[in-house]
Amino acid sequence: MTWASIDLNADLGEGFGRWRLTEDEQLLSVVTSANVACGFHAGDAVTMRRVCDWAAERGVRIGAQVSYRDLAGFGRRSMDVPPDELAAEIAYQIGALEVFARAAGARVAYVKPHGALYNRVVRDEEQAEAVVEGVLLTGERLPLLGLPGSRLHQHAEKAGLPVVTEAFADRAYTPEGTLVPRGEDGAVITDPAAVVERSVSMARFGVLTSRCGQSVAVRARSLCVHGDTPGAVDLARRVRGQLEAAGVRVEAFV
């Protein structure tokens, strides 16, 4: 499936204290949705407040990027967290961000898992169900952003939560349509021209080429450009510019 419009999202607020990783203010002038770190893999209260203020000023939708409790590993280490504990921690992170979103005159509009949790809930029934339970604990029926066909989306749909399919402009894919693990060679695509070309192909035709050279169908309503990639702001601008030049409207999915 292809779309006449597509959302452009980025992971933002991924700093802690005096340490900053993402160019939040600049990226918020390009993207339409902001996945804001909620303190478990990155982010702190001051950073969350600042990013929410900037996002609200620009009309960018605010999403809670929830993670395993893993500051040291940036949320990229898989953890066997008991389901009831994980559900509570998901709700906790969303609630923390909601305070600052409301203070900025906005609301948390969706939820996206981060890093190891994102990849885990593609296949893990128990962890996927726990993430959905965490969203339900907030009392809000928030959309869940994730890979098409994931266990996360299956459990969300069963619970009556909206789902939003996502693709990655700068990540390599397997022939099965999943992401190549970051620890493997070629998992992250660094050539800006290739990232731009893949973005347009996914938005217009719903396909991309896997690492093995096979065509993979990608049903994406939202396209992610990573905020921690070197030159992320310029790359995001190029992606958006070429999408619009190709006749694709760039707008938020919510």
mmCIF file of C-alpha atoms in Angstrom:
data_model
loop_
_atom_site.group_PDB
_atom_site.id
_atom_site.type_symbol
_atom_site.label_atom_id
_atom_site.label_comp_id
_atom_site.label_asym_id
_atom_site.label_seq_id
_atom_site.Cartn_x
_atom_site.Cartn_y
_atom_site.Cartn_z
ATOM 1 C CA MET A 1 0.000 0.000 0.000
ATOM 2 C CA THR A 2 1.269 3.499 -0.817
ATOM 3 C CA TRP A 3 0.134 6.790 0.646
ATOM 4 C CA ALA A 4 -0.622 10.209 -0.835
ATOM 5 C CA SER A 5 0.905 11.559 2.369
ATOM 6 C CA ILE A 6 3.432 10.324 4.897
ATOM 7 C CA ASP A 7 4.471 11.278 8.410
ATOM 8 C CA LEU A 8 8.129 12.039 9.106
ATOM 9 C CA ASN A 9 9.237 11.173 12.638
ATOM 10 C CA ALA A 10 12.503 11.403 14.560
ATOM 11 C CA ASP A 11 13.764 10.287 17.962
ATOM 12 C CA LEU A 12 14.344 13.431 20.012
ATOM 13 C CA GLY A 13 15.259 14.500 23.531
ATOM 14 C CA GLU A 14 17.951 11.822 23.670
ATOM 15 C CA GLY A 15 20.239 13.628 26.068
ATOM 16 C CA PHE A 16 20.699 13.570 29.816
ATOM 17 C CA GLY A 17 21.655 16.495 32.021
ATOM 18 C CA ARG A 18 24.435 18.473 30.326
ATOM 19 C CA TRP A 19 24.908 15.792 27.652
ATOM 20 C CA ARG A 20 22.941 16.286 24.430
ATOM 21 C CA LEU A 21 22.803 13.875 21.513
ATOM 22 C CA THR A 22 20.069 15.098 19.170
ATOM 23 C CA GLU A 23 19.653 18.504 17.489
ATOM 24 C CA ASP A 24 16.114 18.818 18.734
ATOM 25 C CA GLU A 25 15.217 22.387 17.830
ATOM 26 C CA GLN A 26 16.480 22.098 14.259
ATOM 27 C CA LEU A 27 14.872 18.715 13.633
ATOM 28 C CA LEU A 28 11.540 20.012 14.905
ATOM 29 C CA SER A 29 11.518 22.428 11.989
ATOM 30 C CA VAL A 30 11.541 19.434 9.606
ATOM 31 C CA VAL A 31 9.663 16.483 11.112
ATOM 32 C CA THR A 32 5.940 16.191 11.745
ATOM 33 C CA SER A 33 6.110 13.825 14.737
ATOM 34 C CA ALA A 34 8.607 13.766 17.620
ATOM 35 C CA ASN A 35 9.387 10.546 19.503
ATOM 36 C CA VAL A 36 10.494 12.021 22.829
ATOM 37 C CA ALA A 37 12.715 10.001 25.171
ATOM 38 C CA CYS A 38 10.968 9.586 28.527
ATOM 39 C CA GLY A 39 13.913 9.092 30.866
ATOM 40 C CA PHE A 40 14.534 5.345 30.689
ATOM 41 C CA HIS A 41 17.019 5.160 27.806
ATOM 42 C CA ALA A 42 17.723 8.897 27.642
ATOM 43 C CA GLY A 43 16.040 12.154 28.532
ATOM 44 C CA ASP A 44 15.326 13.956 31.780
ATOM 45 C CA ALA A 45 12.652 16.314 33.068
ATOM 46 C CA VAL A 46 14.254 19.499 31.739
ATOM 47 C CA THR A 47 14.903 17.961 28.323
ATOM 48 C CA MET A 48 11.367 16.575 28.046
ATOM 49 C CA ARG A 49 9.891 19.957 28.948
ATOM 50 C CA ARG A 50 12.088 21.799 26.455
ATOM 51 C CA VAL A 51 11.319 19.448 23.560
ATOM 52 C CA CYS A 52 7.578 19.515 24.296
ATOM 53 C CA ASP A 53 7.615 23.321 24.306
ATOM 54 C CA TRP A 54 9.429 23.455 20.970
ATOM 55 C CA ALA A 55 7.207 20.781 19.426
ATOM 56 C CA ALA A 56 4.004 22.508 20.518
ATOM 57 C CA GLU A 57 5.214 25.839 19.131
ATOM 58 C CA ARG A 58 5.781 24.230 15.726
ATOM 59 C CA GLY A 59 2.663 22.075 15.636
ATOM 60 C CA VAL A 60 4.702 18.854 15.741
ATOM 61 C CA ARG A 61 2.921 15.869 17.300
ATOM 62 C CA ILE A 62 4.447 14.593 20.538
ATOM 63 C CA GLY A 63 4.979 10.855 20.976
ATOM 64 C CA ALA A 64 6.253 8.952 24.013
ATOM 65 C CA GLN A 65 9.306 6.901 23.115
ATOM 66 C CA VAL A 66 9.232 4.223 25.792
ATOM 67 C CA SER A 67 12.106 1.905 26.612
ATOM 68 C CA TYR A 68 13.579 -0.660 28.913
ATOM 69 C CA ARG A 69 15.164 0.977 31.991
ATOM 70 C CA ASP A 70 18.654 1.093 30.475
ATOM 71 C CA LEU A 71 20.413 4.473 30.551
ATOM 72 C CA ALA A 72 23.867 2.896 30.392
ATOM 73 C CA GLY A 73 23.028 0.888 27.285
ATOM 74 C CA PHE A 74 20.858 3.561 25.645
ATOM 75 C CA GLY A 75 17.953 1.123 25.681
ATOM 76 C CA ARG A 76 19.609 -1.134 23.130
ATOM 77 C CA ARG A 77 20.093 -4.144 25.417
ATOM 78 C CA SER A 78 17.269 -6.667 25.517
ATOM 79 C CA MET A 79 15.988 -7.319 29.032
ATOM 80 C CA ASP A 80 13.692 -9.955 30.486
ATOM 81 C CA VAL A 81 11.387 -7.645 32.423
ATOM 82 C CA PRO A 82 8.341 -9.295 34.057
ATOM 83 C CA PRO A 83 5.175 -8.312 32.134
ATOM 84 C CA ASP A 84 3.463 -6.539 35.055
ATOM 85 C CA GLU A 85 6.618 -4.547 35.752
ATOM 86 C CA LEU A 86 7.069 -3.624 32.096
ATOM 87 C CA ALA A 87 3.437 -2.518 31.767
ATOM 88 C CA ALA A 88 3.786 -0.265 34.818
ATOM 89 C CA GLU A 89 7.028 1.232 33.490
ATOM 90 C CA ILE A 90 5.454 1.945 30.101
ATOM 91 C CA ALA A 91 2.563 3.778 31.782
ATOM 92 C CA TYR A 92 5.035 5.637 34.019
ATOM 93 C CA GLN A 93 7.022 6.949 31.049
ATOM 94 C CA ILE A 94 3.924 8.066 29.145
ATOM 95 C CA GLY A 95 2.611 9.825 32.235
ATOM 96 C CA ALA A 96 5.873 11.673 32.783
ATOM 97 C CA LEU A 97 5.881 13.025 29.246
ATOM 98 C CA GLU A 98 2.172 13.890 29.368
ATOM 99 C CA VAL A 99 2.812 16.384 32.186
ATOM 100 C CA PHE A 100 5.167 18.399 29.991
ATOM 101 C CA ALA A 101 3.084 18.005 26.844
ATOM 102 C CA ARG A 102 0.041 19.436 28.655
ATOM 103 C CA ALA A 103 2.103 22.253 30.126
ATOM 104 C CA ALA A 104 3.076 23.159 26.554
ATOM 105 C CA GLY A 105 -0.575 23.184 25.475
ATOM 106 C CA ALA A 106 -0.427 19.814 23.700
ATOM 107 C CA ARG A 107 -0.930 16.138 24.555
ATOM 108 C CA VAL A 108 0.959 12.899 24.051
ATOM 109 C CA ALA A 109 -0.472 11.767 20.715
ATOM 110 C CA TYR A 110 1.051 8.287 20.305
ATOM 111 C CA VAL A 111 3.540 5.772 21.702
ATOM 112 C CA LYS A 112 6.618 4.225 20.098
ATOM 113 C CA PRO A 113 8.923 1.663 21.741
ATOM 114 C CA HIS A 114 12.643 2.332 21.499
ATOM 115 C CA GLY A 115 15.678 0.209 20.664
ATOM 116 C CA ALA A 116 15.737 -3.313 22.068
ATOM 117 C CA LEU A 117 12.107 -3.077 23.170
ATOM 118 C CA TYR A 118 11.051 -2.038 19.658
ATOM 119 C CA ASN A 119 12.738 -5.078 18.152
ATOM 120 C CA ARG A 120 11.622 -7.437 20.924
ATOM 121 C CA VAL A 121 7.913 -6.693 20.505
ATOM 122 C CA VAL A 122 8.057 -7.577 16.820
ATOM 123 C CA ARG A 123 8.064 -11.269 17.805
ATOM 124 C CA ASP A 124 7.683 -11.575 21.596
ATOM 125 C CA GLU A 125 4.022 -12.105 22.531
ATOM 126 C CA GLU A 126 4.460 -11.509 26.262
ATOM 127 C CA GLN A 127 6.475 -8.310 25.970
ATOM 128 C CA ALA A 128 4.210 -6.945 23.230
ATOM 129 C CA GLU A 129 1.134 -7.567 25.348
ATOM 130 C CA ALA A 130 2.806 -5.839 28.301
ATOM 131 C CA VAL A 131 3.490 -2.716 26.244
ATOM 132 C CA VAL A 132 -0.156 -2.609 25.162
ATOM 133 C CA GLU A 133 -1.244 -3.086 28.778
ATOM 134 C CA GLY A 134 0.985 -0.171 29.764
ATOM 135 C CA VAL A 135 -0.728 2.080 27.244
ATOM 136 C CA LEU A 136 -4.151 0.971 28.484
ATOM 137 C CA LEU A 137 -3.131 1.791 32.072
ATOM 138 C CA THR A 138 -2.915 5.475 31.111
ATOM 139 C CA GLY A 139 -6.628 5.508 30.309
ATOM 140 C CA GLU A 140 -5.914 6.887 26.838
ATOM 141 C CA ARG A 141 -6.377 4.974 23.581
ATOM 142 C CA LEU A 142 -3.085 6.078 22.089
ATOM 143 C CA PRO A 143 -1.884 4.843 18.681
ATOM 144 C CA LEU A 144 1.137 2.538 18.688
ATOM 145 C CA LEU A 145 3.855 3.166 16.132
ATOM 146 C CA GLY A 146 5.786 0.069 15.013
ATOM 147 C CA LEU A 147 6.772 -2.392 12.311
ATOM 148 C CA PRO A 148 4.006 -3.786 10.081
ATOM 149 C CA GLY A 149 2.867 -7.258 11.104
ATOM 150 C CA SER A 150 4.494 -7.067 14.535
ATOM 151 C CA ARG A 151 3.128 -8.815 17.619
ATOM 152 C CA LEU A 152 2.823 -5.347 19.114
ATOM 153 C CA HIS A 153 0.347 -4.293 16.442
ATOM 154 C CA GLN A 154 -1.576 -7.556 16.698
ATOM 155 C CA HIS A 155 -2.088 -7.131 20.442
ATOM 156 C CA ALA A 156 -2.887 -3.433 20.058
ATOM 157 C CA GLU A 157 -5.611 -4.174 17.520
ATOM 158 C CA LYS A 158 -7.095 -6.844 19.808
ATOM 159 C CA ALA A 159 -7.243 -4.231 22.567
ATOM 160 C CA GLY A 160 -8.884 -1.687 20.273
ATOM 161 C CA LEU A 161 -5.859 0.609 20.054
ATOM 162 C CA PRO A 162 -4.993 2.302 16.739
ATOM 163 C CA VAL A 163 -1.782 1.140 15.040
ATOM 164 C CA VAL A 164 0.517 3.072 12.730
ATOM 165 C CA THR A 165 2.971 1.292 10.447
ATOM 166 C CA GLU A 166 6.522 2.604 10.332
ATOM 167 C CA ALA A 167 9.568 2.242 8.098
ATOM 168 C CA PHE A 168 13.180 3.374 8.513
ATOM 169 C CA ALA A 169 14.961 5.395 5.886
ATOM 170 C CA ASP A 170 18.442 4.662 7.235
ATOM 171 C CA ARG A 171 18.209 1.051 8.393
ATOM 172 C CA ALA A 172 18.891 -2.139 6.431
ATOM 173 C CA TYR A 173 16.079 -4.684 6.181
ATOM 174 C CA THR A 174 16.027 -8.471 6.051
ATOM 175 C CA PRO A 175 14.055 -10.228 3.274
ATOM 176 C CA GLU A 176 11.340 -10.870 5.915
ATOM 177 C CA GLY A 177 10.785 -7.138 6.380
ATOM 178 C CA THR A 178 12.457 -6.836 9.798
ATOM 179 C CA LEU A 179 15.421 -4.643 10.710
ATOM 180 C CA VAL A 180 18.961 -5.983 10.462
ATOM 181 C CA PRO A 181 20.346 -5.966 14.054
ATOM 182 C CA ARG A 182 22.547 -2.961 14.757
ATOM 183 C CA GLY A 183 25.474 -5.170 15.701
ATOM 184 C CA GLU A 184 25.758 -6.512 12.151
ATOM 185 C CA ASP A 185 27.705 -4.886 9.320
ATOM 186 C CA GLY A 186 25.616 -2.604 7.122
ATOM 187 C CA ALA A 187 22.728 -2.363 9.599
ATOM 188 C CA VAL A 188 22.773 1.440 9.417
ATOM 189 C CA ILE A 189 22.794 3.103 5.991
ATOM 190 C CA THR A 190 25.062 6.150 6.028
ATOM 191 C CA ASP A 191 25.012 7.222 2.375
ATOM 192 C CA PRO A 192 22.655 10.254 2.257
ATOM 193 C CA ALA A 193 21.736 9.663 -1.401
ATOM 194 C CA ALA A 194 20.719 6.068 -0.626
ATOM 195 C CA VAL A 195 18.638 7.171 2.360
ATOM 196 C CA VAL A 196 16.792 9.735 0.257
ATOM 197 C CA GLU A 197 16.190 7.269 -2.591
ATOM 198 C CA ARG A 198 14.845 4.619 -0.193
ATOM 199 C CA SER A 199 12.559 7.161 1.463
ATOM 200 C CA VAL A 200 10.919 8.140 -1.816
ATOM 201 C CA SER A 201 10.624 4.500 -2.908
ATOM 202 C CA MET A 202 8.900 3.520 0.333
ATOM 203 C CA ALA A 203 6.532 6.491 0.290
ATOM 204 C CA ARG A 204 5.554 6.247 -3.382
ATOM 205 C CA PHE A 205 5.720 2.550 -4.146
ATOM 206 C CA GLY A 206 5.766 0.769 -0.778
ATOM 207 C CA VAL A 207 8.936 -1.176 -1.553
ATOM 208 C CA LEU A 208 12.627 -1.175 -0.743
ATOM 209 C CA THR A 209 15.612 -3.413 -1.384
ATOM 210 C CA SER A 210 16.740 -5.681 1.454
ATOM 211 C CA ARG A 211 20.372 -6.193 2.394
ATOM 212 C CA CYS A 212 20.302 -9.359 0.285
ATOM 213 C CA GLY A 213 19.101 -7.472 -2.794
ATOM 214 C CA GLN A 214 15.505 -8.682 -2.681
ATOM 215 C CA SER A 215 12.493 -6.376 -2.973
ATOM 216 C CA VAL A 216 10.573 -6.052 0.281
ATOM 217 C CA ALA A 217 7.050 -4.666 0.607
ATOM 218 C CA VAL A 218 6.906 -1.915 3.221
ATOM 219 C CA ARG A 219 3.486 -0.581 4.242
ATOM 220 C CA ALA A 220 4.533 2.556 6.063
ATOM 221 C CA ARG A 221 2.344 5.436 7.207
ATOM 222 C CA SER A 222 5.290 7.018 9.020
ATOM 223 C CA LEU A 223 8.957 7.256 8.069
ATOM 224 C CA CYS A 224 11.678 7.512 10.724
ATOM 225 C CA VAL A 225 14.900 9.463 10.327
ATOM 226 C CA HIS A 226 17.171 8.904 13.313
ATOM 227 C CA GLY A 227 18.012 12.029 15.267
ATOM 228 C CA ASP A 228 21.358 10.649 16.501
ATOM 229 C CA THR A 229 22.756 10.084 13.003
ATOM 230 C CA PRO A 230 25.651 12.435 12.093
ATOM 231 C CA GLY A 231 24.264 15.206 9.875
ATOM 232 C CA ALA A 232 20.702 14.257 10.867
ATOM 233 C CA VAL A 233 19.233 17.725 10.305
ATOM 234 C CA ASP A 234 20.560 18.094 6.767
ATOM 235 C CA LEU A 235 19.544 14.520 5.941
ATOM 236 C CA ALA A 236 16.011 15.050 7.266
ATOM 237 C CA ARG A 237 15.675 18.204 5.172
ATOM 238 C CA ARG A 238 16.839 16.362 2.066
ATOM 239 C CA VAL A 239 14.420 13.509 2.700
ATOM 240 C CA ARG A 240 11.499 15.872 3.203
ATOM 241 C CA GLY A 241 12.449 17.971 0.190
ATOM 242 C CA GLN A 242 12.632 14.976 -2.129
ATOM 243 C CA LEU A 243 9.400 13.499 -0.812
ATOM 244 C CA GLU A 244 7.572 16.744 -1.527
ATOM 245 C CA ALA A 245 9.270 17.043 -4.928
ATOM 246 C CA ALA A 246 7.943 13.558 -5.719
ATOM 247 C CA GLY A 247 4.402 14.685 -4.926
ATOM 248 C CA VAL A 248 4.165 13.134 -1.459
ATOM 249 C CA ARG A 249 2.564 15.307 1.225
ATOM 250 C CA VAL A 250 4.522 15.265 4.491
ATOM 251 C CA GLU A 251 2.054 15.520 7.365
ATOM 252 C CA ALA A 252 1.430 13.996 10.788
ATOM 253 C CA PHE A 253 -0.597 10.782 10.991
ATOM 254 C CA VAL A 254 -2.564 12.123 13.993
#
